[in-house]
PDB file of C-alpha atoms in Angstrom:
ATOM      1  CA  MET A  13      30.456   8.860   1.230  1.00 41.00           C
ATOM      2  CA  SER A  14      28.557   7.921   4.371  1.00 45.00           C
ATOM      3  CA  SER A  15      30.285   5.702   6.942  1.00 45.00           C
ATOM      4  CA  ARG A  16      27.054   4.668   8.643  1.00 50.00           C
ATOM      5  CA  LEU A  17      25.883   1.090   8.444  1.00 52.00           C
ATOM      6  CA  PRO A  18      22.761   0.699   6.271  1.00 51.00           C
ATOM      7  CA  PHE A  19      19.631   0.390   8.352  1.00 86.00           C
ATOM      8  CA  TYR A  20      17.078   2.543   6.563  1.00 96.00           C
ATOM      9  CA  THR A  21      13.959   1.135   4.960  1.00 98.00           C
ATOM     10  CA  LEU A  22      12.406   2.858   1.960  1.00 98.00           C
ATOM     11  CA  ALA A  23       8.645   2.237   1.767  1.00 98.00           C
ATOM     12  CA  LEU A  24       6.278   2.856  -1.148  1.00 98.00           C
ATOM     13  CA  GLU A  25       2.499   2.555  -1.279  1.00 97.00           C
ATOM     14  CA  GLY A  26       0.371   2.838  -4.419  1.00 95.00           C
ATOM     15  CA  ALA A  27      -2.936   1.056  -3.860  1.00 95.00           C
ATOM     16  CA  THR A  28      -4.916   4.281  -4.384  1.00 93.00           C
ATOM     17  CA  TYR A  29      -4.455   7.414  -6.481  1.00 89.00           C
ATOM     18  CA  GLU A  30      -3.147   9.047  -3.296  1.00 90.00           C
ATOM     19  CA  GLY A  31       0.176   7.225  -3.147  1.00 94.00           C
ATOM     20  CA  SER A  32       2.850   7.740  -0.519  1.00 97.00           C
ATOM     21  CA  VAL A  33       6.489   7.150   0.349  1.00 97.00           C
ATOM     22  CA  ALA A  34       8.313   6.990   3.673  1.00 98.00           C
ATOM     23  CA  LEU A  35      11.861   6.638   4.894  1.00 98.00           C
ATOM     24  CA  ILE A  36      12.117   4.561   8.061  1.00 97.00           C
ATOM     25  CA  GLY A  37      15.117   4.309  10.349  1.00 95.00           C
ATOM     26  CA  ASP A  38      15.053   1.665  13.083  1.00 86.00           C
ATOM     27  CA  SER A  39      11.241   1.364  12.847  1.00 87.00           C
ATOM     28  CA  LYS A  40      10.783   5.137  13.130  1.00 94.00           C
ATOM     29  CA  VAL A  41       9.552   7.334  10.291  1.00 97.00           C
ATOM     30  CA  VAL A  42      12.183   9.978   9.577  1.00 97.00           C
ATOM     31  CA  ALA A  43      10.628  11.424   6.385  1.00 98.00           C
ATOM     32  CA  GLU A  44       7.413  10.916   4.449  1.00 98.00           C
ATOM     33  CA  ARG A  45       5.445  12.309   1.535  1.00 97.00           C
ATOM     34  CA  THR A  46       1.862  11.907   0.339  1.00 95.00           C
ATOM     35  CA  LEU A  47       1.380  12.043  -3.441  1.00 92.00           C
ATOM     36  CA  ARG A  48      -1.644  14.143  -4.236  1.00 75.00           C
ATOM     37  CA  ALA A  49      -2.638  15.679  -7.548  1.00 56.00           C
ATOM     38  CA  GLU A  50      -1.978  19.342  -8.132  1.00 51.00           C
ATOM     39  CA  ASP A  51      -4.901  21.631  -7.343  1.00 40.00           C
ATOM     40  CA  GLY A  52      -7.576  21.157  -9.966  1.00 42.00           C
ATOM     41  CA  GLY A  53      -5.765  18.206 -11.573  1.00 43.00           C
ATOM     42  CA  SER A  54      -6.926  14.653 -12.020  1.00 45.00           C
ATOM     43  CA  PRO A  55      -5.908  12.369  -9.126  1.00 49.00           C
ATOM     44  CA  ARG A  56      -4.737   9.860 -11.749  1.00 51.00           C
ATOM     45  CA  ALA A  57      -2.379  12.262 -13.487  1.00 47.00           C
ATOM     46  CA  GLY A  58       1.378  12.130 -13.042  1.00 43.00           C
ATOM     47  CA  ARG A  59       1.564   9.358 -10.462  1.00 55.00           C
ATOM     48  CA  GLY A  60       4.896   8.127 -11.787  1.00 59.00           C
ATOM     49  CA  GLU A  61       6.278  11.628 -12.171  1.00 73.00           C
ATOM     50  CA  ARG A  62       5.434  12.512  -8.549  1.00 85.00           C
ATOM     51  CA  LEU A  63       6.850   9.345  -7.013  1.00 91.00           C
ATOM     52  CA  MET A  64      10.562   9.720  -7.738  1.00 92.00           C
ATOM     53  CA  PRO A  65      10.818  13.394  -6.656  1.00 94.00           C
ATOM     54  CA  ALA A  66       9.010  12.480  -3.427  1.00 95.00           C
ATOM     55  CA  LEU A  67      11.513   9.707  -2.763  1.00 95.00           C
ATOM     56  CA  ALA A  68      14.402  12.074  -3.455  1.00 95.00           C
ATOM     57  CA  GLU A  69      12.923  14.662  -1.078  1.00 96.00           C
ATOM     58  CA  CYS A  70      12.703  12.087   1.715  1.00 97.00           C
ATOM     59  CA  LEU A  71      16.332  11.067   1.266  1.00 96.00           C
ATOM     60  CA  GLU A  72      17.473  14.677   1.136  1.00 96.00           C
ATOM     61  CA  GLU A  73      15.427  15.663   4.184  1.00 97.00           C
ATOM     62  CA  ALA A  74      16.966  12.859   6.254  1.00 95.00           C
ATOM     63  CA  ARG A  75      20.428  13.315   4.685  1.00 94.00           C
ATOM     64  CA  VAL A  76      20.442   9.682   3.653  1.00 93.00           C
ATOM     65  CA  SER A  77      22.161   8.286   0.570  1.00 90.00           C
ATOM     66  CA  GLY A  78      21.434   5.175  -1.441  1.00 88.00           C
ATOM     67  CA  GLN A  79      24.136   3.209   0.323  1.00 89.00           C
ATOM     68  CA  ASP A  80      22.265   3.693   3.609  1.00 93.00           C
ATOM     69  CA  ILE A  81      19.183   1.842   2.308  1.00 96.00           C
ATOM     70  CA  ALA A  82      18.931  -1.687   3.716  1.00 96.00           C
ATOM     71  CA  ARG A  83      15.696  -2.760   2.062  1.00 97.00           C
ATOM     72  CA  ILE A  84      12.658  -1.680   0.033  1.00 98.00           C
ATOM     73  CA  VAL A  85       9.095  -2.366   1.173  1.00 98.00           C
ATOM     74  CA  CYS A  86       6.163  -1.980  -1.224  1.00 98.00           C
ATOM     75  CA  GLY A  87       2.441  -2.107  -0.540  1.00 98.00           C
ATOM     76  CA  SER A  88       1.132  -5.219  -2.270  1.00 97.00           C
ATOM     77  CA  GLY A  89      -2.464  -4.135  -2.836  1.00 96.00           C
ATOM     78  CA  PRO A  90      -5.155  -4.844  -3.645  1.00 97.00           C
ATOM     79  CA  GLY A  91      -6.181  -1.590  -5.257  1.00 93.00           C
ATOM     80  CA  SER A  92      -5.801   0.579  -8.329  1.00 90.00           C
ATOM     81  CA  PHE A  93      -4.187  -1.492 -11.087  1.00 89.00           C
ATOM     82  CA  THR A  94      -2.156   1.330 -12.624  1.00 89.00           C
ATOM     83  CA  SER A  95      -1.086   2.884  -9.328  1.00 91.00           C
ATOM     84  CA  LEU A  96       0.073  -0.481  -7.997  1.00 94.00           C
ATOM     85  CA  ARG A  97       2.025  -1.210 -11.184  1.00 93.00           C
ATOM     86  CA  VAL A  98       3.785   2.149 -10.980  1.00 93.00           C
ATOM     87  CA  ALA A  99       4.769   1.690  -7.328  1.00 95.00           C
ATOM     88  CA  ALA A 100       5.844  -1.933  -7.858  1.00 96.00           C
ATOM     89  CA  SER A 101       7.949  -1.062 -10.888  1.00 95.00           C
ATOM     90  CA  VAL A 102       9.720   1.735  -9.014  1.00 96.00           C
ATOM     91  CA  ALA A 103      10.227  -0.524  -5.976  1.00 97.00           C
ATOM     92  CA  LYS A 104      11.785  -3.256  -8.117  1.00 97.00           C
ATOM     93  CA  GLY A 105      14.020  -0.763  -9.877  1.00 96.00           C
ATOM     94  CA  LEU A 106      15.214   0.678  -6.578  1.00 96.00           C
ATOM     95  CA  ALA A 107      15.895  -2.785  -5.161  1.00 97.00           C
ATOM     96  CA  VAL A 108      18.026  -3.635  -8.174  1.00 97.00           C
ATOM     97  CA  GLY A 109      19.753  -0.255  -8.174  1.00 95.00           C
ATOM     98  CA  TYR A 110      20.565  -0.307  -4.460  1.00 95.00           C
ATOM     99  CA  GLY A 111      21.360  -4.020  -4.470  1.00 96.00           C
ATOM    100  CA  VAL A 112      18.901  -4.755  -1.654  1.00 97.00           C
ATOM    101  CA  GLU A 113      15.949  -7.071  -1.102  1.00 97.00           C
ATOM    102  CA  LEU A 114      12.312  -6.188  -1.745  1.00 98.00           C
ATOM    103  CA  TYR A 115       9.576  -6.921   0.780  1.00 98.00           C
ATOM    104  CA  SER A 116       5.810  -6.576   0.452  1.00 98.00           C
ATOM    105  CA  VAL A 117       2.938  -5.886   2.830  1.00 98.00           C
ATOM    106  CA  SER A 118      -0.838  -5.699   2.498  1.00 98.00           C
ATOM    107  CA  SER A 119      -2.087  -2.245   1.560  1.00 98.00           C
ATOM    108  CA  LEU A 120      -5.227  -2.883   3.618  1.00 98.00           C
ATOM    109  CA  LEU A 121      -2.989  -3.394   6.640  1.00 98.00           C
ATOM    110  CA  LEU A 122      -1.183  -0.116   5.888  1.00 98.00           C
ATOM    111  CA  THR A 123      -4.497   1.731   6.016  1.00 98.00           C
ATOM    112  CA  VAL A 124      -4.768   0.834   9.708  1.00 97.00           C
ATOM    113  CA  THR A 125      -1.118   1.125  10.719  1.00 97.00           C
ATOM    114  CA  GLY A 126      -0.597   4.328   8.722  1.00 97.00           C
ATOM    115  CA  ALA A 127      -3.671   6.169  10.011  1.00 96.00           C
ATOM    116  CA  GLN A 128      -3.130   9.518  11.724  1.00 94.00           C
ATOM    117  CA  PRO A 129      -3.795  10.072  14.527  1.00 93.00           C
ATOM    118  CA  SER A 130      -2.957   6.536  15.615  1.00 92.00           C
ATOM    119  CA  LEU A 131      -5.939   4.267  16.122  1.00 95.00           C
ATOM    120  CA  PRO A 132      -6.952   2.596  19.404  1.00 94.00           C
ATOM    121  CA  ASN A 133      -6.530  -1.146  19.833  1.00 94.00           C
ATOM    122  CA  GLY A 134      -9.245  -3.317  18.408  1.00 95.00           C
ATOM    123  CA  GLU A 135     -10.584  -4.937  15.273  1.00 95.00           C
ATOM    124  CA  TYR A 136     -11.093  -3.053  12.017  1.00 97.00           C
ATOM    125  CA  LEU A 137     -12.563  -3.793   8.632  1.00 97.00           C
ATOM    126  CA  SER A 138     -10.171  -2.195   6.163  1.00 98.00           C
ATOM    127  CA  VAL A 139     -11.728  -1.533   2.758  1.00 98.00           C
ATOM    128  CA  LEU A 140     -10.746  -0.055  -0.597  1.00 97.00           C
ATOM    129  CA  ASP A 141     -12.987   0.690  -3.543  1.00 95.00           C
ATOM    130  CA  ALA A 142     -12.873  -2.150  -6.081  1.00 94.00           C
ATOM    131  CA  MET A 143     -15.275  -0.366  -8.472  1.00 88.00           C
ATOM    132  CA  ARG A 144     -18.383  -2.016  -9.955  1.00 86.00           C
ATOM    133  CA  GLY A 145     -20.179  -1.543  -6.625  1.00 92.00           C
ATOM    134  CA  GLU A 146     -17.708  -3.671  -4.695  1.00 95.00           C
ATOM    135  CA  PHE A 147     -14.969  -3.270  -2.097  1.00 97.00           C
ATOM    136  CA  PHE A 148     -11.780  -5.123  -1.276  1.00 97.00           C
ATOM    137  CA  ALA A 149     -12.005  -5.935   2.425  1.00 97.00           C
ATOM    138  CA  ALA A 150      -9.901  -7.500   5.161  1.00 97.00           C
ATOM    139  CA  ARG A 151     -10.192  -7.688   8.926  1.00 97.00           C
ATOM    140  CA  ILE A 152      -7.247  -6.128  10.725  1.00 97.00           C
ATOM    141  CA  VAL A 153      -6.528  -6.676  14.415  1.00 97.00           C
ATOM    142  CA  LEU A 154      -4.540  -3.901  16.084  1.00 95.00           C
ATOM    143  CA  GLY A 155      -2.851  -5.072  19.273  1.00 90.00           C
ATOM    144  CA  PRO A 156      -1.803  -3.180  22.422  1.00 83.00           C
ATOM    145  CA  THR A 157       1.811  -2.806  21.257  1.00 77.00           C
ATOM    146  CA  GLY A 158       0.767  -1.232  17.958  1.00 74.00           C
ATOM    147  CA  ILE A 159       1.419  -4.429  16.034  1.00 86.00           C
ATOM    148  CA  ALA A 160      -1.316  -5.187  13.519  1.00 94.00           C
ATOM    149  CA  ILE A 161      -2.149  -8.487  11.861  1.00 95.00           C
ATOM    150  CA  GLN A 162      -4.392  -9.466   8.997  1.00 96.00           C
ATOM    151  CA  PRO A 163      -5.658 -12.876  10.133  1.00 95.00           C
ATOM    152  CA  GLY A 164      -7.552 -13.772   6.962  1.00 94.00           C
ATOM    153  CA  PRO A 165      -7.481 -13.262   3.205  1.00 93.00           C
ATOM    154  CA  VAL A 166      -8.801 -10.278   1.289  1.00 95.00           C
ATOM    155  CA  THR A 167     -12.421 -10.699   0.212  1.00 95.00           C
ATOM    156  CA  LEU A 168     -14.597  -8.890  -2.273  1.00 95.00           C
ATOM    157  CA  ILE A 169     -17.845  -7.537  -0.826  1.00 97.00           C
ATOM    158  CA  SER A 170     -20.685  -5.494  -2.275  1.00 97.00           C
ATOM    159  CA  THR A 171     -21.785  -2.059  -1.123  1.00 95.00           C
ATOM    160  CA  GLU A 172     -24.843  -3.704   0.445  1.00 96.00           C
ATOM    161  CA  GLU A 173     -22.716  -6.273   2.284  1.00 96.00           C
ATOM    162  CA  LEU A 174     -20.482  -3.520   3.636  1.00 96.00           C
ATOM    163  CA  ALA A 175     -23.475  -1.625   4.992  1.00 94.00           C
ATOM    164  CA  ASP A 176     -24.835  -4.846   6.504  1.00 95.00           C
ATOM    165  CA  ILE A 177     -21.530  -5.632   8.237  1.00 92.00           C
ATOM    166  CA  ALA A 178     -21.320  -2.125   9.672  1.00 87.00           C
ATOM    167  CA  GLU A 179     -24.858  -2.456  11.067  1.00 90.00           C
ATOM    168  CA  ARG A 180     -24.492  -6.036  12.282  1.00 92.00           C
ATOM    169  CA  GLU A 181     -21.097  -5.587  13.945  1.00 91.00           C
ATOM    170  CA  PRO A 182     -20.971  -2.057  15.424  1.00 86.00           C
ATOM    171  CA  VAL A 183     -17.778  -2.919  17.339  1.00 85.00           C
ATOM    172  CA  LEU A 184     -16.013  -3.590  14.029  1.00 92.00           C
ATOM    173  CA  ARG A 185     -14.832  -0.177  12.850  1.00 95.00           C
ATOM    174  CA  VAL A 186     -14.773   0.337   9.090  1.00 97.00           C
ATOM    175  CA  ILE A 187     -11.716   2.174   7.784  1.00 98.00           C
ATOM    176  CA  GLY A 188     -10.875   3.307   4.268  1.00 98.00           C
ATOM    177  CA  PRO A 189     -11.256   6.256   1.909  1.00 96.00           C
ATOM    178  CA  GLY A 190     -14.638   7.877   2.574  1.00 95.00           C
ATOM    179  CA  GLN A 191     -15.551   5.378   5.306  1.00 96.00           C
ATOM    180  CA  GLN A 192     -16.431   5.678   8.999  1.00 93.00           C
ATOM    181  CA  ILE A 193     -12.709   6.244   9.610  1.00 97.00           C
ATOM    182  CA  ASP A 194     -11.550   8.106   6.511  1.00 97.00           C
ATOM    183  CA  ALA A 195      -8.025   6.975   5.725  1.00 97.00           C
ATOM    184  CA  HIS A 196      -5.875   5.829   2.807  1.00 97.00           C
ATOM    185  CA  PRO A 197      -3.150   3.199   2.996  1.00 98.00           C
ATOM    186  CA  HIS A 198       0.124   4.997   3.703  1.00 98.00           C
ATOM    187  CA  ALA A 199       3.786   4.018   3.449  1.00 98.00           C
ATOM    188  CA  ARG A 200       4.462   5.276   6.993  1.00 98.00           C
ATOM    189  CA  GLY A 201       2.361   2.334   8.200  1.00 97.00           C
ATOM    190  CA  VAL A 202       5.318   0.069   7.430  1.00 97.00           C
ATOM    191  CA  ALA A 203       7.161   1.357  10.522  1.00 96.00           C
ATOM    192  CA  PRO A 204       5.112  -0.323  13.298  1.00 95.00           C
ATOM    193  CA  VAL A 205       5.037  -3.683  11.476  1.00 96.00           C
ATOM    194  CA  LEU A 206       8.547  -3.622  10.006  1.00 96.00           C
ATOM    195  CA  ALA A 207       9.822  -6.497  12.154  1.00 94.00           C
ATOM    196  CA  THR A 208       6.920  -8.691  11.019  1.00 95.00           C
ATOM    197  CA  ILE A 209       7.517  -7.773   7.378  1.00 97.00           C
ATOM    198  CA  ILE A 210      11.202  -8.671   7.619  1.00 96.00           C
ATOM    199  CA  GLU A 211      10.393 -11.913   9.425  1.00 96.00           C
ATOM    200  CA  ALA A 212       8.078 -12.931   6.555  1.00 96.00           C
ATOM    201  CA  GLY A 213      11.034 -12.691   4.191  1.00 98.00           C
ATOM    202  CA  PRO A 214      11.692 -10.904   0.897  1.00 98.00           C
ATOM    203  CA  VAL A 215       9.806 -11.523  -2.325  1.00 98.00           C
ATOM    204  CA  ASP A 216      11.253 -13.048  -5.479  1.00 97.00           C
ATOM    205  CA  LEU A 217      12.274  -9.886  -7.276  1.00 95.00           C
ATOM    206  CA  ALA A 218      11.831 -11.360 -10.742  1.00 93.00           C
ATOM    207  CA  ALA A 219       8.471 -13.037 -10.143  1.00 94.00           C
ATOM    208  CA  TRP A 220       6.679 -10.777  -7.648  1.00 97.00           C
ATOM    209  CA  GLU A 221       3.668  -8.747  -8.716  1.00 94.00           C
ATOM    210  CA  PRO A 222       1.197  -6.837  -6.517  1.00 95.00           C
ATOM    211  CA  ASP A 223      -2.170  -8.335  -5.672  1.00 92.00           C
ATOM    212  CA  TYR A 224      -4.355  -6.338  -8.051  1.00 90.00           C
ATOM    213  CA  GLY A 225      -7.479  -7.935  -6.606  1.00 80.00           C
ATOM    214  CA  ARG A 226      -9.084  -8.306 -10.018  1.00 63.00           C
ATOM    215  CA  LEU A 227      -8.219  -7.972 -13.679  1.00 56.00           C
ATOM    216  CA  ALA A 228      -7.489  -4.555 -15.137  1.00 55.00           C
ATOM    217  CA  GLU A 229     -10.536  -2.869 -16.679  1.00 56.00           C
ATOM    218  CA  ALA A 230      -8.845  -2.808 -20.110  1.00 53.00           C
ATOM    219  CA  GLN A 231      -8.257  -6.567 -19.939  1.00 51.00           C
ATOM    220  CA  VAL A 232     -11.867  -7.191 -18.928  1.00 52.00           C
ATOM    221  CA  ARG A 233     -13.096  -5.203 -21.940  1.00 59.00           C
ATOM    222  CA  TRP A 234     -10.676  -6.983 -24.290  1.00 50.00           C
ATOM    223  CA  GLU A 235     -11.730 -10.442 -23.101  1.00 48.00           C
ATOM    224  CA  ALA A 236     -15.414  -9.521 -23.377  1.00 58.00           C
ATOM    225  CA  ALA A 237     -14.907  -8.293 -26.935  1.00 59.00           C
ATOM    226  CA  HIS A 238     -12.837 -11.319 -28.031  1.00 55.00           C
ATOM    227  CA  GLY A 239     -14.592 -14.010 -26.037  1.00 67.00           C
ATOM    228  CA  ARG A 240     -11.379 -15.506 -24.677  1.00 66.00           C
ATOM    229  CA  PRO A 241      -8.762 -14.865 -21.953  1.00 57.00           C
ATOM    230  CA  LEU A 242      -6.044 -12.420 -22.849  1.00 51.00           C
ATOM    231  CA  ILE A 243      -3.509 -14.611 -21.044  1.00 57.00           C
ATOM    232  CA  PRO A 244      -4.164 -18.367 -21.494  1.00 50.00           C
TER     233      PRO A 244
END
């Protein structure tokens, strides 16, 4: 049994098929894992199966037990519907199991704060593929102390609008998978903004769901076929 006071934060991120986990002690990353598909495998395969072993590896690497975990932080999206559901379900289960509170943070923010190498100060347009020729987008301001804020809501923009923004505002650096700055949201990005996340307060564990950004593709097809909303 450990005699240390609990101060570790366990962070999970699942907005893309390349999920991640990180163990943070006093705002410093002490262990992290990126969840990538096995060579030759589908990036969608085995997301849930890879998540728990990665978490266990982080705890083992840092020699941390469950009683040392003070809180869980989960990326809130928007992004891949299934990946977000998997990460959120695991995060809720861990919060209940450890008897700690669950916090959430924008996955678009974690793309900026989790980028390696660290990004210079300035304003970024963080984007994630929303499919159907569109992107989830949010402006992120990275300050001189490494603290990042997302001053406005997430918007949905087209491929053409994204190209227009990049041309019209060359100072605004576009970041995201396959973009000018190629980066995925990562759980390690929780570390530099942990104080802000805690200050915002925990989520309601029973009611909280990630921000999926739009309806799941299966629900869209069902509603189109039946001519009515799946959930009234």
